[in-house]
GROMACS .gro file of N, CA and C in nm:
model
  255
    1MET      N    1  -0.786  -1.227  -0.290
    1MET     CA    2  -0.726  -1.111  -0.353
    1MET      C    3  -0.583  -1.089  -0.302
    2THR      N    4  -0.562  -1.102  -0.172
    2THR     CA    5  -0.428  -1.078  -0.120
    2THR      C    6  -0.366  -1.210  -0.076
    3SER      N    7  -0.239  -1.222  -0.103
    3SER     CA    8  -0.164  -1.340  -0.062
    3SER      C    9  -0.090  -1.307   0.067
    4PRO      N   10  -0.086  -1.398   0.163
    4PRO     CA   11  -0.022  -1.366   0.290
    4PRO      C   12   0.129  -1.340   0.277
    5SER      N   13   0.190  -1.381   0.167
    5SER     CA   14   0.334  -1.366   0.155
    5SER      C   15   0.374  -1.244   0.073
    6THR      N   16   0.276  -1.163   0.038
    6THR     CA   17   0.308  -1.049  -0.045
    6THR      C   18   0.251  -0.921   0.014
    7ILE      N   19   0.297  -0.810  -0.038
    7ILE     CA   20   0.245  -0.680   0.001
    7ILE      C   21   0.137  -0.644  -0.100
    8THR      N   22   0.030  -0.588  -0.052
    8THR     CA   23  -0.076  -0.541  -0.140
    8THR      C   24  -0.095  -0.392  -0.114
    9MET      N   25  -0.099  -0.317  -0.223
    9MET     CA   26  -0.122  -0.173  -0.211
    9MET      C   27  -0.247  -0.137  -0.287
   10PHE      N   28  -0.340  -0.073  -0.217
   10PHE     CA   29  -0.462  -0.020  -0.278
   10PHE      C   30  -0.437   0.127  -0.306
   11GLY      N   31  -0.454   0.168  -0.433
   11GLY     CA   32  -0.428   0.307  -0.466
   11GLY      C   33  -0.498   0.350  -0.593
   12ALA      N   34  -0.468   0.473  -0.634
   12ALA     CA   35  -0.526   0.528  -0.756
   12ALA      C   36  -0.425   0.622  -0.820
   13ASP      N   37  -0.433   0.631  -0.954
   13ASP     CA   38  -0.333   0.711  -1.024
   13ASP      C   39  -0.347   0.861  -1.002
   14TRP      N   40  -0.459   0.907  -0.947
   14TRP     CA   41  -0.479   1.049  -0.920
   14TRP      C   42  -0.432   1.088  -0.779
   15CYS      N   43  -0.391   0.990  -0.702
   15CYS     CA   44  -0.354   1.011  -0.561
   15CYS      C   45  -0.203   1.031  -0.548
   16ARG      N   46  -0.161   1.149  -0.505
   16ARG     CA   47  -0.018   1.179  -0.496
   16ARG      C   48   0.054   1.088  -0.397
   17ASP      N   49  -0.009   1.058  -0.283
   17ASP     CA   50   0.054   0.968  -0.185
   17ASP      C   51   0.068   0.827  -0.243
   18CYS      N   52  -0.029   0.786  -0.324
   18CYS     CA   53  -0.022   0.653  -0.387
   18CYS      C   54   0.095   0.648  -0.485
   19ILE      N   55   0.108   0.752  -0.565
   19ILE     CA   56   0.217   0.757  -0.663
   19ILE      C   57   0.351   0.752  -0.591
   20ARG      N   58   0.363   0.826  -0.481
   20ARG     CA   59   0.489   0.830  -0.405
   20ARG      C   60   0.521   0.693  -0.345
   21THR      N   61   0.422   0.628  -0.284
   21THR     CA   62   0.445   0.499  -0.221
   21THR      C   63   0.477   0.392  -0.325
   22LYS      N   64   0.406   0.396  -0.436
   22LYS     CA   65   0.431   0.300  -0.546
   22LYS      C   66   0.574   0.317  -0.598
   23LYS      N   67   0.616   0.441  -0.616
   23LYS     CA   68   0.751   0.470  -0.664
   23LYS      C   69   0.855   0.418  -0.564
   24GLN      N   70   0.828   0.437  -0.436
   24GLN     CA   71   0.921   0.390  -0.333
   24GLN      C   72   0.935   0.237  -0.338
   25LEU      N   73   0.824   0.167  -0.345
   25LEU     CA   74   0.829   0.020  -0.351
   25LEU      C   75   0.904  -0.025  -0.477
   26ASP      N   76   0.875   0.042  -0.589
   26ASP     CA   77   0.943   0.007  -0.715
   26ASP      C   78   1.094   0.030  -0.703
   27GLU      N   79   1.133   0.145  -0.647
   27GLU     CA   80   1.276   0.177  -0.636
   27GLU      C   81   1.349   0.083  -0.542
   28LEU      N   82   1.276   0.032  -0.440
   28LEU     CA   83   1.337  -0.062  -0.346
   28LEU      C   84   1.337  -0.206  -0.401
   29GLY      N   85   1.272  -0.226  -0.515
   29GLY     CA   86   1.267  -0.359  -0.573
   29GLY      C   87   1.175  -0.454  -0.497
   30ILE      N   88   1.076  -0.398  -0.429
   30ILE     CA   89   0.982  -0.479  -0.351
   30ILE      C   90   0.872  -0.529  -0.445
   31SER      N   91   0.845  -0.658  -0.442
   31SER     CA   92   0.734  -0.708  -0.524
   31SER      C   93   0.606  -0.689  -0.443
   32TYR      N   94   0.503  -0.645  -0.511
   32TYR     CA   95   0.376  -0.619  -0.444
   32TYR      C   96   0.264  -0.631  -0.546
   33THR      N   97   0.145  -0.646  -0.494
   33THR     CA   98   0.026  -0.648  -0.577
   33THR      C   99  -0.036  -0.510  -0.569
   34TYR      N  100  -0.058  -0.448  -0.684
   34TYR     CA  101  -0.119  -0.316  -0.688
   34TYR      C  102  -0.265  -0.330  -0.727
   35VAL      N  103  -0.352  -0.280  -0.642
   35VAL     CA  104  -0.495  -0.283  -0.671
   35VAL      C  105  -0.535  -0.140  -0.708
   36ASP      N  106  -0.562  -0.121  -0.836
   36ASP     CA  107  -0.596   0.011  -0.889
   36ASP      C  108  -0.745   0.037  -0.866
   37LEU      N  109  -0.775   0.131  -0.778
   37LEU     CA  110  -0.914   0.157  -0.742
   37LEU      C  111  -0.991   0.229  -0.853
   38VAL      N  112  -0.920   0.283  -0.951
   38VAL     CA  113  -0.987   0.342  -1.067
   38VAL      C  114  -1.039   0.229  -1.157
   39VAL      N  115  -0.956   0.127  -1.177
   39VAL     CA  116  -0.993   0.012  -1.260
   39VAL      C  117  -1.094  -0.077  -1.187
   40ASP      N  118  -1.076  -0.090  -1.056
   40ASP     CA  119  -1.160  -0.181  -0.976
   40ASP      C  120  -1.220  -0.105  -0.857
   41PRO      N  121  -1.321  -0.020  -0.883
   41PRO     CA  122  -1.377   0.063  -0.777
   41PRO      C  123  -1.432  -0.017  -0.659
   42ALA      N  124  -1.478  -0.139  -0.683
   42ALA     CA  125  -1.532  -0.221  -0.574
   42ALA      C  126  -1.424  -0.255  -0.472
   43ALA      N  127  -1.298  -0.255  -0.516
   43ALA     CA  128  -1.188  -0.285  -0.423
   43ALA      C  129  -1.174  -0.178  -0.317
   44ALA      N  130  -1.231  -0.061  -0.340
   44ALA     CA  131  -1.228   0.045  -0.237
   44ALA      C  132  -1.298  -0.003  -0.110
   45ASP      N  133  -1.402  -0.085  -0.128
   45ASP     CA  134  -1.471  -0.141  -0.011
   45ASP      C  135  -1.379  -0.233   0.067
   46VAL      N  136  -1.297  -0.310  -0.005
   46VAL     CA  137  -1.201  -0.400   0.060
   46VAL      C  138  -1.098  -0.317   0.138
   47ALA      N  139  -1.046  -0.214   0.073
   47ALA     CA  140  -0.947  -0.128   0.139
   47ALA      C  141  -1.008  -0.063   0.263
   48ARG      N  142  -1.133  -0.019   0.253
   48ARG     CA  143  -1.199   0.044   0.368
   48ARG      C  144  -1.221  -0.058   0.481
   49GLU      N  145  -1.255  -0.182   0.446
   49GLU     CA  146  -1.272  -0.285   0.548
   49GLU      C  147  -1.141  -0.310   0.622
   50ILE      N  148  -1.030  -0.309   0.549
   50ILE     CA  149  -0.899  -0.333   0.610
   50ILE      C  150  -0.862  -0.218   0.702
   51SER      N  151  -0.877  -0.095   0.652
   51SER     CA  152  -0.825   0.020   0.724
   51SER      C  153  -0.925   0.091   0.814
   52GLY      N  154  -1.054   0.071   0.786
   52GLY     CA  155  -1.154   0.143   0.862
   52GLY      C  156  -1.166   0.289   0.818
   53ARG      N  157  -1.097   0.325   0.711
   53ARG     CA  158  -1.095   0.462   0.662
   53ARG      C  159  -1.110   0.462   0.510
   54THR      N  160  -1.136   0.580   0.454
   54THR     CA  161  -1.148   0.590   0.309
   54THR      C  162  -1.020   0.646   0.248
   55ASN      N  163  -0.920   0.676   0.329
   55ASN     CA  164  -0.794   0.731   0.279
   55ASN      C  165  -0.714   0.624   0.205
   56ILE      N  166  -0.639   0.668   0.104
   56ILE     CA  167  -0.548   0.579   0.032
   56ILE      C  168  -0.414   0.647   0.019
   57PRO      N  169  -0.307   0.576  -0.001
   57PRO     CA  170  -0.303   0.432  -0.022
   57PRO      C  171  -0.320   0.354   0.108
   58VAL      N  172  -0.365   0.231   0.092
   58VAL     CA  173  -0.364   0.134   0.201
   58VAL      C  174  -0.262   0.029   0.160
   59VAL      N  175  -0.161   0.011   0.244
   59VAL     CA  176  -0.055  -0.087   0.217
   59VAL      C  177  -0.070  -0.199   0.320
   60VAL      N  178  -0.093  -0.320   0.271
   60VAL     CA  179  -0.111  -0.437   0.358
   60VAL      C  180   0.015  -0.522   0.348
   61TYR      N  181   0.072  -0.554   0.464
   61TYR     CA  182   0.198  -0.627   0.471
   61TYR      C  183   0.176  -0.776   0.494
   62PRO      N  184   0.279  -0.858   0.470
   62PRO     CA  185   0.264  -1.003   0.487
   62PRO      C  186   0.226  -1.046   0.628
   63ASP      N  187   0.254  -0.962   0.729
   63ASP     CA  188   0.218  -0.998   0.867
   63ASP      C  189   0.076  -0.954   0.902
   64ALA      N  190  -0.001  -0.911   0.801
   64ALA     CA  191  -0.141  -0.869   0.814
   64ALA      C  192  -0.157  -0.730   0.874
   65SER      N  193  -0.047  -0.663   0.905
   65SER     CA  194  -0.058  -0.524   0.949
   65SER      C  195  -0.075  -0.437   0.825
   66HIS      N  196  -0.109  -0.311   0.848
   66HIS     CA  197  -0.127  -0.222   0.733
   66HIS      C  198  -0.094  -0.078   0.772
   67HIS      N  199  -0.070   0.000   0.671
   67HIS     CA  200  -0.054   0.144   0.685
   67HIS      C  201  -0.158   0.212   0.597
   68VAL      N  202  -0.205   0.327   0.642
   68VAL     CA  203  -0.293   0.411   0.562
   68VAL      C  204  -0.219   0.544   0.542
   69GLU      N  205  -0.203   0.585   0.419
   69GLU     CA  206  -0.130   0.707   0.385
   69GLU      C  207   0.006   0.713   0.454
   70PRO      N  208   0.086   0.608   0.441
   70PRO     CA  209   0.214   0.606   0.513
   70PRO      C  210   0.316   0.702   0.453
   71SER      N  211   0.405   0.750   0.538
   71SER     CA  212   0.520   0.826   0.488
   71SER      C  213   0.621   0.725   0.434
   72ASN      N  214   0.717   0.773   0.357
   72ASN     CA  215   0.821   0.683   0.309
   72ASN      C  216   0.896   0.621   0.426
   73ALA      N  217   0.916   0.698   0.532
   73ALA     CA  218   0.986   0.645   0.650
   73ALA      C  219   0.906   0.533   0.715
   74ASP      N  220   0.773   0.546   0.720
   74ASP     CA  221   0.688   0.441   0.777
   74ASP      C  222   0.703   0.312   0.698
   75VAL      N  223   0.697   0.324   0.566
   75VAL     CA  224   0.706   0.207   0.478
   75VAL      C  225   0.844   0.143   0.493
   76GLU      N  226   0.948   0.224   0.490
   76GLU     CA  227   1.083   0.170   0.501
   76GLU      C  228   1.104   0.098   0.634
   77ALA      N  229   1.056   0.158   0.743
   77ALA     CA  230   1.070   0.096   0.875
   77ALA      C  231   1.000  -0.040   0.880
   78LYS      N  232   0.879  -0.046   0.822
   78LYS     CA  233   0.804  -0.173   0.822
   78LYS      C  234   0.874  -0.278   0.736
   79LEU      N  235   0.925  -0.237   0.620
   79LEU     CA  236   0.996  -0.332   0.534
   79LEU      C  237   1.120  -0.385   0.603
   80ARG      N  238   1.188  -0.299   0.678
   80ARG     CA  239   1.306  -0.344   0.754
   80ARG      C  240   1.265  -0.441   0.866
   81GLU      N  241   1.157  -0.408   0.934
   81GLU     CA  242   1.106  -0.495   1.042
   81GLU      C  243   1.075  -0.634   0.988
   82LEU      N  244   1.023  -0.640   0.866
   82LEU     CA  245   0.988  -0.767   0.804
   82LEU      C  246   1.105  -0.832   0.729
   83SER      N  247   1.224  -0.768   0.737
   83SER     CA  248   1.345  -0.815   0.669
   83SER      C  249   1.325  -0.824   0.518
   84LEU      N  250   1.249  -0.732   0.462
   84LEU     CA  251   1.227  -0.729   0.318
   84LEU      C  252   1.328  -0.639   0.247
   85ILE      N  253   1.393  -0.553   0.326
   85ILE     CA  254   1.502  -0.471   0.272
   85ILE      C  255   1.618  -0.473   0.370
   0.00000   0.00000   0.00000
């Protein structure tokens, strides 16, 4: 499901934090795989296995680290650390 060279975001269209993070990635021109948990509810189990929590969004980075419900500053800092922006 996830490629090691890409960012994967698990989210849902009813989740305000998901909408905000998705918008941020789009505005920064970051390519990522979006896993819509409304369309693919089983993927919620995958997100929970990664994060150990049921909160979304879960953003998985190419270095295998992840954020759960990250702030825009958290995402930006990680993207800078990975030289993606």
